[in-house]
XYZ file of C-alpha atoms in Angstrom:
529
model
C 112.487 215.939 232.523
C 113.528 212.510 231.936
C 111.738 210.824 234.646
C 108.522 212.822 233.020
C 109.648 211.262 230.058
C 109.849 207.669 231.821
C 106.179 208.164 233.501
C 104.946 209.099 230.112
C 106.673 205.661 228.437
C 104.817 203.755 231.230
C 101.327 205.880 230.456
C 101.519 204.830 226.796
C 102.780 201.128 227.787
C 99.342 200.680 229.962
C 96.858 202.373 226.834
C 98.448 199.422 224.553
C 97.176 197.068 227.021
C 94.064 198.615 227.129
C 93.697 198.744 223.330
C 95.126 194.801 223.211
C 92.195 194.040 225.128
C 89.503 195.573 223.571
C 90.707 194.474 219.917
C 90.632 190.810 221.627
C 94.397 189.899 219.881
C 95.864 186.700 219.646
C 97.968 185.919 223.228
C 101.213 187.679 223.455
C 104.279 185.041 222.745
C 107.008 184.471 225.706
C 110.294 185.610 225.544
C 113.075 183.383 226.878
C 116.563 185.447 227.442
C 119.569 183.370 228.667
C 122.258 185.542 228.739
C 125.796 183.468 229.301
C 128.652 185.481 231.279
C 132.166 185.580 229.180
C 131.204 183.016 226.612
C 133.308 183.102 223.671
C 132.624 183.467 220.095
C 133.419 179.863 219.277
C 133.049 178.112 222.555
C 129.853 176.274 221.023
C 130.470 172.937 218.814
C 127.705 175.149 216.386
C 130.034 177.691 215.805
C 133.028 175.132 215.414
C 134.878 173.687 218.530
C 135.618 170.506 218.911
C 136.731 170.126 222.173
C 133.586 171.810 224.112
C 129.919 169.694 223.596
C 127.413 171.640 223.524
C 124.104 169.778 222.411
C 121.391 171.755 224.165
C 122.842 174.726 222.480
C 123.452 173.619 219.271
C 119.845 171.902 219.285
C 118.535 175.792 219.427
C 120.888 176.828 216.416
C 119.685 173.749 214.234
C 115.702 174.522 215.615
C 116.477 178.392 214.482
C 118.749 181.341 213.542
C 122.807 181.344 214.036
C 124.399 184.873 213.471
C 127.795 185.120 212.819
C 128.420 188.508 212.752
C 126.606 189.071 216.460
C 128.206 191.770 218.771
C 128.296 192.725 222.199
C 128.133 196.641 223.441
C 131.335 196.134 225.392
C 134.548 193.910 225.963
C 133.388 193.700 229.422
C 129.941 192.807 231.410
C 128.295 195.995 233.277
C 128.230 198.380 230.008
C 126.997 195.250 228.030
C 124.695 194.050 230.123
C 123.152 197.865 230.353
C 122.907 198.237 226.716
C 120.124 195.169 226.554
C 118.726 196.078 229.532
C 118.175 200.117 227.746
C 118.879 199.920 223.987
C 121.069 202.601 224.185
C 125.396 202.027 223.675
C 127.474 202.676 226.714
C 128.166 206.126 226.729
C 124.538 206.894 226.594
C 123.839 204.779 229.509
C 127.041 206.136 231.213
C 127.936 203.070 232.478
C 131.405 202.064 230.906
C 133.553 199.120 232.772
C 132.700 196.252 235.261
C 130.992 197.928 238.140
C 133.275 197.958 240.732
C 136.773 198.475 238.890
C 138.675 201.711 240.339
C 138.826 205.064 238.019
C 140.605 208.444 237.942
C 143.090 208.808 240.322
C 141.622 205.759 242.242
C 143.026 203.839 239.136
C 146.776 204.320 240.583
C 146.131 202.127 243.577
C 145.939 199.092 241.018
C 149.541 199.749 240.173
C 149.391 199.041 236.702
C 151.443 202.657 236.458
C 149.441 203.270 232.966
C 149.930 205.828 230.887
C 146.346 207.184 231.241
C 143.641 207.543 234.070
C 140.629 205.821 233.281
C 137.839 207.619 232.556
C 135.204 207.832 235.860
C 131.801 206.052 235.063
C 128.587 205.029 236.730
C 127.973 202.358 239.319
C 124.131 202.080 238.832
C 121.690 201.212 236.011
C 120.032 204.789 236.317
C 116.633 204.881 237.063
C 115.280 207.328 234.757
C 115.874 204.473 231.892
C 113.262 202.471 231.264
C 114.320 199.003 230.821
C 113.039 195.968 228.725
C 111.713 194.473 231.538
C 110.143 197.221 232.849
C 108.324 197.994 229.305
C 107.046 194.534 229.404
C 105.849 194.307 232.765
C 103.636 197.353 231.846
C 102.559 195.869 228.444
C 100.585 192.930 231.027
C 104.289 190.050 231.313
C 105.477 188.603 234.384
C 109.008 189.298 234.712
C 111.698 187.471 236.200
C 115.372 186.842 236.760
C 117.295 183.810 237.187
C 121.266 184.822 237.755
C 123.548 187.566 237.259
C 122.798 191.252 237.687
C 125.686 193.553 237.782
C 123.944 196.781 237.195
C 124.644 198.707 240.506
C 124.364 198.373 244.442
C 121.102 197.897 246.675
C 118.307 199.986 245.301
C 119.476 199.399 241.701
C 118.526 195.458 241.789
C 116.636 193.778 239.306
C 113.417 194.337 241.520
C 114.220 197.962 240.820
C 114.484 198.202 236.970
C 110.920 195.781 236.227
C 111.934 192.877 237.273
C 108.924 190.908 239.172
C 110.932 188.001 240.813
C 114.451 187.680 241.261
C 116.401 184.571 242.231
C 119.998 185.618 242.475
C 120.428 189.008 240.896
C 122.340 191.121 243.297
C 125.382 193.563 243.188
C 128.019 191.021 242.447
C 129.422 189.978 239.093
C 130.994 186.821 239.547
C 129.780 183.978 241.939
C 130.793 184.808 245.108
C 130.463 181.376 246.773
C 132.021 179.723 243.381
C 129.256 176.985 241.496
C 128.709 174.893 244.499
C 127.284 175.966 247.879
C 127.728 177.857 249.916
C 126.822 180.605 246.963
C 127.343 183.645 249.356
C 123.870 185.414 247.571
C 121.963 186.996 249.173
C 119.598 186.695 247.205
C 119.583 182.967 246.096
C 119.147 180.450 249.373
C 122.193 177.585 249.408
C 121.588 174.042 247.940
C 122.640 170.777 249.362
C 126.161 169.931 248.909
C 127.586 169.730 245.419
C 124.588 171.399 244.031
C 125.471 173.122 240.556
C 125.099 176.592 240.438
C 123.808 176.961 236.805
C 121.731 173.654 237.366
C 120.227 175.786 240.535
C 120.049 178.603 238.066
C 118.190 176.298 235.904
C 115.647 174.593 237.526
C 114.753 177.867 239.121
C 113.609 178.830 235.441
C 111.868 175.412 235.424
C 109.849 176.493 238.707
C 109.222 179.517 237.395
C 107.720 178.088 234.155
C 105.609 175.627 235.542
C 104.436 178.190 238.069
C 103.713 181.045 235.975
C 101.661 178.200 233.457
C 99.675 176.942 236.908
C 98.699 180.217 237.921
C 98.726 182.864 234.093
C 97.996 180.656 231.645
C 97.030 183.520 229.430
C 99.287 185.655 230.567
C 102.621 186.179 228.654
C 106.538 186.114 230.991
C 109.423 187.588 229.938
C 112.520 184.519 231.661
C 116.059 186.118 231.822
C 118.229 183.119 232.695
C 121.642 185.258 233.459
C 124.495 182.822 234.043
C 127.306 183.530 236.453
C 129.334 180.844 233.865
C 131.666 181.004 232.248
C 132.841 183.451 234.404
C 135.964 182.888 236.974
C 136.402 181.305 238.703
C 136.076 178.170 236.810
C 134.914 174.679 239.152
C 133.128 172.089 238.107
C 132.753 168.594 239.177
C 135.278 165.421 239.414
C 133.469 163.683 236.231
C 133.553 165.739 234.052
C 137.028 167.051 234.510
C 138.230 163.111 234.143
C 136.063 163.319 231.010
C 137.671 166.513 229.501
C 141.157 165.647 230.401
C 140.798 162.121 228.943
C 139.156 163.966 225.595
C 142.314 166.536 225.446
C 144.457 164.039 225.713
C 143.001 161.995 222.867
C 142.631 165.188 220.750
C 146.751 165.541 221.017
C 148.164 168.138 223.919
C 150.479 170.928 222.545
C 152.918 171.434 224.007
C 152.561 175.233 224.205
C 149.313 176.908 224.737
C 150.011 180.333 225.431
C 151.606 183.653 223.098
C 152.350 186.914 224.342
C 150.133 189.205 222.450
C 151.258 193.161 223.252
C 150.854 192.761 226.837
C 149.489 189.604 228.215
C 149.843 185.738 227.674
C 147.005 184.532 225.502
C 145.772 181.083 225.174
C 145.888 179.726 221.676
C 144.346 176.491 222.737
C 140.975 174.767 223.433
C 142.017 172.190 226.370
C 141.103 173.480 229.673
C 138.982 170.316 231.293
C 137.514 172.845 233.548
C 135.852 175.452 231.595
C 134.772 172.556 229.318
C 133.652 171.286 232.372
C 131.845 174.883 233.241
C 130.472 174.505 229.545
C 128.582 171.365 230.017
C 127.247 171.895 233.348
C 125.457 175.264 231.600
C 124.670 173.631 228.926
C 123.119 170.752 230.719
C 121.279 173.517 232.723
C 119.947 174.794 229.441
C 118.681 171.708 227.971
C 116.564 171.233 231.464
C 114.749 174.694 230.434
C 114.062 173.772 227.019
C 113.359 170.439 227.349
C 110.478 171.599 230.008
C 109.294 174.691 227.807
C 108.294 171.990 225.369
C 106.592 169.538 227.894
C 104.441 172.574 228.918
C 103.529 173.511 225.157
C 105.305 176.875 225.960
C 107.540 176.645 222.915
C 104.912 176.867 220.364
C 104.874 180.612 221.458
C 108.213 181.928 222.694
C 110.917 183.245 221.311
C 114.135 181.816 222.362
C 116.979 183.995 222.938
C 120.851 183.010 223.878
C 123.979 184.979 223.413
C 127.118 186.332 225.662
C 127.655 189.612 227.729
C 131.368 189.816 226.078
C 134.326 187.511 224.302
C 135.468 184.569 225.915
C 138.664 184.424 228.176
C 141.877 184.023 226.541
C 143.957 186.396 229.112
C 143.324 187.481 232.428
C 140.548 185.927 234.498
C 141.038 182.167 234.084
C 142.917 182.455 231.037
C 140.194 180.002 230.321
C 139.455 179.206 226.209
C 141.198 180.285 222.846
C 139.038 181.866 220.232
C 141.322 181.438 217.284
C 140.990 182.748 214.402
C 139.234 185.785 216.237
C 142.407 188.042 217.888
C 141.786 188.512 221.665
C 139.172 188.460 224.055
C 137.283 189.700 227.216
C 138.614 193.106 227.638
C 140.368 193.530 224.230
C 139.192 195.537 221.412
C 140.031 193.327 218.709
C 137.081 190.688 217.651
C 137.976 188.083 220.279
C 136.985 190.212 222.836
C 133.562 191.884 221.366
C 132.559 189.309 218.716
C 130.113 186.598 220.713
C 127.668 183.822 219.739
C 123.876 184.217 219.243
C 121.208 182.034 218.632
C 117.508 183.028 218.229
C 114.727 180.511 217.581
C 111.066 180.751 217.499
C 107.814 179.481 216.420
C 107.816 179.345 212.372
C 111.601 180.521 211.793
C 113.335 178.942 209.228
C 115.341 176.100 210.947
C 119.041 176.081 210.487
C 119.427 179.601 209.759
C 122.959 181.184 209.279
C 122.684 185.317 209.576
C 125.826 186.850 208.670
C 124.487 190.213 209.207
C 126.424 192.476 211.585
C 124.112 193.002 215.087
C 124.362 194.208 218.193
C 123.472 193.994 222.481
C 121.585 197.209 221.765
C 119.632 195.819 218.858
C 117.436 192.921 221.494
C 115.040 195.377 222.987
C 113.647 196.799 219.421
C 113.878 193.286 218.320
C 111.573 191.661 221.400
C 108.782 194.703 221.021
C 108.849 194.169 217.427
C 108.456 190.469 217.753
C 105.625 190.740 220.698
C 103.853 193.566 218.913
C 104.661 196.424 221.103
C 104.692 199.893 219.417
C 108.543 200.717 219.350
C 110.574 203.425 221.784
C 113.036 205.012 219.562
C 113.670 207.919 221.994
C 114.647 204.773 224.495
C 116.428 201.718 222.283
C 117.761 204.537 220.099
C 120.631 202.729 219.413
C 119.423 199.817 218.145
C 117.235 197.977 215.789
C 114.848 194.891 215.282
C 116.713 191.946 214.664
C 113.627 190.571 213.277
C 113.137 193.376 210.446
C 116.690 191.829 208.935
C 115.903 188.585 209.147
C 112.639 189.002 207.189
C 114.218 191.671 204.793
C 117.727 189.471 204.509
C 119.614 192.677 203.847
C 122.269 193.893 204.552
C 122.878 197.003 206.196
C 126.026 199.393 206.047
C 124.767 200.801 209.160
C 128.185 201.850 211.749
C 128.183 200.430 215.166
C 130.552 201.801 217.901
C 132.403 200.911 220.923
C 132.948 202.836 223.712
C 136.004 201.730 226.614
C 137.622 204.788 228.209
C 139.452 202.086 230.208
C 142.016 199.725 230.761
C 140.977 195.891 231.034
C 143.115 193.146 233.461
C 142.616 191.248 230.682
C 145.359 193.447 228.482
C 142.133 195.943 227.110
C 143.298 199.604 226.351
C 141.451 202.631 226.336
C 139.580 202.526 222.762
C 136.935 203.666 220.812
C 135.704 201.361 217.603
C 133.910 201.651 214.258
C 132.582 198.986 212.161
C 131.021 199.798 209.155
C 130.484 196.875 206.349
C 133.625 195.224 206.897
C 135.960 197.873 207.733
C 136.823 198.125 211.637
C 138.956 200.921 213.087
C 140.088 201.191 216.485
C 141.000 204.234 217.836
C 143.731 204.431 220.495
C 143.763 206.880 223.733
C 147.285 206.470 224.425
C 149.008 207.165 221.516
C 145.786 208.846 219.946
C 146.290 206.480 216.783
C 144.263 203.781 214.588
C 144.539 200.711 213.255
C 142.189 200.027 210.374
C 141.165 196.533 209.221
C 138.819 194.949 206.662
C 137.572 192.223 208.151
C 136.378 190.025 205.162
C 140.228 189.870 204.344
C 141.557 189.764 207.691
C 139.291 188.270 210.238
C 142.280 188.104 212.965
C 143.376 191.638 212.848
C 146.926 190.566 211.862
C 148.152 193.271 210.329
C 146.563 197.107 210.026
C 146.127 198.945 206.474
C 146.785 202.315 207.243
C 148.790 203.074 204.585
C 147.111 201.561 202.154
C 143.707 203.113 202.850
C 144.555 206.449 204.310
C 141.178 207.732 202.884
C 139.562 205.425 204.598
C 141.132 205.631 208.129
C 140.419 209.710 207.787
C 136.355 208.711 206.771
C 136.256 206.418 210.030
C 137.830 208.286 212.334
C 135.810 211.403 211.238
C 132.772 208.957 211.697
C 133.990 208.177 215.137
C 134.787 211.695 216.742
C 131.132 212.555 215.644
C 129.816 210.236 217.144
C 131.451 210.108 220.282
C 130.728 214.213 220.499
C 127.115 213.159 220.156
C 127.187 210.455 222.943
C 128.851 212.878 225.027
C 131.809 210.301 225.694
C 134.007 210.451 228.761
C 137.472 209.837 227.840
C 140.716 208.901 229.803
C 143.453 211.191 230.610
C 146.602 211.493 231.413
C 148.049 210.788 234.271
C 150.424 213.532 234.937
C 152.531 211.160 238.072
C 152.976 208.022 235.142
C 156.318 206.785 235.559
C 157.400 204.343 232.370
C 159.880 202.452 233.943
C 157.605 201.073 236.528
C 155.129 200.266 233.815
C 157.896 198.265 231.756
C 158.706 196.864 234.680
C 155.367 195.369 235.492
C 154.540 194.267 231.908
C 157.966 192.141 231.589
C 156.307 190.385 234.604
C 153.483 189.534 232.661
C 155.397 188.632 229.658
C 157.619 186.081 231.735
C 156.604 185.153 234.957
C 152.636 185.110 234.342
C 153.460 183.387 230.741
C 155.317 180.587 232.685
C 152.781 180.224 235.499
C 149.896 180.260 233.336
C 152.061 176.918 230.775
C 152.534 175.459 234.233
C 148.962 175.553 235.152
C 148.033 174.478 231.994
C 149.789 171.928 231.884
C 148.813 170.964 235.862
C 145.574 170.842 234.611
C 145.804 168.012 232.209
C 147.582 165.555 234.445
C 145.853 162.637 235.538
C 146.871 163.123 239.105
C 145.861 166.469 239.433
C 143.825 167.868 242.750
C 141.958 170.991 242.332
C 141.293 173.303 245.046
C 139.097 171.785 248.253
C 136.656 174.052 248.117
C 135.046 173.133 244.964
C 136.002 169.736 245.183
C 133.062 168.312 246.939
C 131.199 168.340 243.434
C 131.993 164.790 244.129
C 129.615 164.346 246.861
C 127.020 164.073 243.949
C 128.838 163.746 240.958
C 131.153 160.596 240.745
């Protein structure tokens, strides 16, 4: 039924074309897509740091729209990354952690000795859903892929789900190889020594563009530029780690940058000369796309999209950034974790834009068909909405959006479901099968719950919830009937001493002037002194 379903979205895709055609309409605009992996919230100087530079990126939020209120459909990649692929939230899609982390009983080998087993999930992008690239491909756009995939094995590749060419898009999430060749991709051919992995990433875009403009000049492309940064692990080159270090240091070093927070150590500060280092080199990589977009006139008719897959890092990982005020990050439930940046510009948009309209990873398909013309697919993006309909209407909506994690994260995530409607946020806990309700125009870091004072309104969002994950059909953890508490104490005093020290020490390593990273990566200097 479904896959009749998918033929007949293709059938109807190919009869717009037809009908484009014969009513001769004005050219189709370009979409650009850069999608950044783990970029926090406020790892931008547009959205207030002072420690990262970000110019290319902040050129595109003073050219168009900044949102402040942006979501992702996860606090991890895979499910996120899904949800803009289909326009549907996570337990539609089915797929509901990183691709690749264990599940059910499998979960015990980890030996985390949690409370629950994680719910089991799926490994591939199915392919009864028709994606965004695949709609646009059939509506007459070349398609292609610069970067991370992360939606399932062989056979459920980009080339699989619409996307035309592919330069690096392959089963892995994280770069393999690390930013500097060898890449270990098989499907992205090494550089010379000390090549830049998002630079690669970047002026394989650049090819692209001048390519597709040599040879379609009428014909419209759809550019996903999927970084493997910020993800971990973090390497960059010689330069500009001397630079950051020197720019921490004249910013003041505290002298402690970590808190526990419930389970792990979190970083409460913005000094790490590496990821700022990670920052810049995608950044740079960025401005090379843009900058050649303009020299071939292609910016006078694309729209220009860049946000993150989840939060930034503050625990696990590389215990790379801090994303104060916002609690958390990657993996966590709280804002840190789900909250990311996004940017949108395009020909005739307001410049300088602020949007503090709540939106979300599922809302970008409506929002590109609705911007390129295409009739919409509610029974596909049914979970979202065009972002373009509230910017021209400048309303706001009281619409709920939901979170889905049947999991546990390694960066300190717990099994969850979430809620956010207007500025009330409930999360609703697996383990203890309790919620913590929060308003976030009052408390934007989740300090402290308000259960008791609104016990109306934790009953009205909880109801909310249940319904909602009854109509998704949610899989949900369970318990583990061999968990053994004393092994999990055990384990978490680790983390709250041992891991806390290491990661201060590291820190700290980090920031000395002396300091030798690990060889591998440290060839950056072939090209980069």
């Amino acid at each position: 039924m479904k896959n009749n379903i998918k033929l007949l979205l293709s059938t109807l895709a190919l009869t717009a074309i037809t009908q484009v055609a014969n009513a001769k309409e004005p050219k189709r605009p370009n979409v650009l897509f850069i999608l950044a992996d783990d970029y926090g919230w406020n790892d931008l100087g547009c959205m207030g740091s002072k420690y990262y530079e970000t110019p290319n990126l902040d050129k595109i939020a003073d050219n168009g729209v900044r949102f402040t209120n942006a979501y992702s459909s996860c606090q991890v990649s895979s499910p996120s990354r899904a949800s803009i692929m289909t326009g549907k939230y996570t337990p539609r899609h089915g797929i509901t952690d990183w691709i690749g982390e264990a599940s059910g009983e499998q979960w015990r080998k980890t030996g985390r000795h949690s409370k629950l087993l994680p719910a089991d999930y799926e490994w591939n992008l199915s392919a009864e859903e028709y994606t965004i690239a695949e709609c646009l491909r059939d509506n007459g756009y070349t398609t292609f892929i610069a970067g991370k995939w992360h939606l399932g094995d062989k056979g459920s590749w980009p080339e699989d789900h619409g996307f035309m060419i592919n330069k690096g898009g392959w089963t892995s999430g994280s770069p393999n190889g690390g930013y500097f060749p060898p890449y270990k991709n098989p499907k992205l051919e090494d550089g010379p020594a000390g090549e830049n992995l998002s630079i690669r990433l970047g002026n394989e875009t650049v090819d692209f563009l001048r390519e597709h403009k040599k040879k379609h000049k009428n014909k419209p492309f759809f550019a996903y530029l999927s970084f493997y940064a910020v993800h971990g692990p973090i390497e960059t080159s010689k330069k500009n780690w001397s630079y950051f270090r020197d720019k921490a240091e004249q910013m003041g070093i505290e002298e402690n940058g970590f808190v526990v927070d419930r389970t792990l150590p979190v970083r409460q500060t913005q000094d790490n000369p590496v990821y700022a280092g990670v920052i810049k080199d995608m950044d740079d990589a960025i401005g090379l796309v843009m900058n050649e977009l303009k020299k071939l006139g292609l910016d006078k008719n694309t729209l220009v999209i860049f946000t993150s897959d989840n939060g930034g890092v503050v625990s696990g990982d590389a215990f790379s950034s801090s994303l104060l005020p916002l609690r958390g990050g990657k993996g966590r439930q709280w804002e840190g974790g789900i909250r990311v940046p996004l940017l949108m510009s395009y020909p005739k948009c307001n410049a300088g834009t602020v949007c503090d309209v709540p939106v979300i990873g599922t809302d970008f398909y409506p929002t590109i068909l609705d911007y390129a013309g295409i009739n919409a697919i509610p029974e596909q993006h049914k979970d979202g909405i065009s972002i373009m309909s509230i910017l021209k209407e400048n309303s706001k909506t009281e619409r709920p959006l939901f979170w889905h994690y049947p999991h546990y994260g390694n960066q300190g995530g717990e099994p969850c479901s979430i809620i956010r409607k207007g500025d009330w946020k409930l999360i609703y806990y697996y383990e203890n099968e309790h919620s913590e309700l929060y308003n976030l125009a009052v408390d934007l870091s989740e300090n402290e719950p308000i259960n008791i004072q609104y016990p109306e309104k934790v009953k009205e969002l909880e109801t909310e919830l249940m319904v909602w994950l009854d109509e998704v059909d949610a899989r949900k953890p369970v318990a583990d009937p061999l968990y053994n508490p004393k092994k999990e104490a055990a384990i978490k005093l680790k983390w709250r001493t041992k891991l806390l020290y290491e990661q201060e020490k590291l820190r700290k390593d980090m920031l000395r002037k002396d300091w030798k990273p690990n060889d591998d990566w440290w060839q950056s200097s072939l090209t980069n002194d």
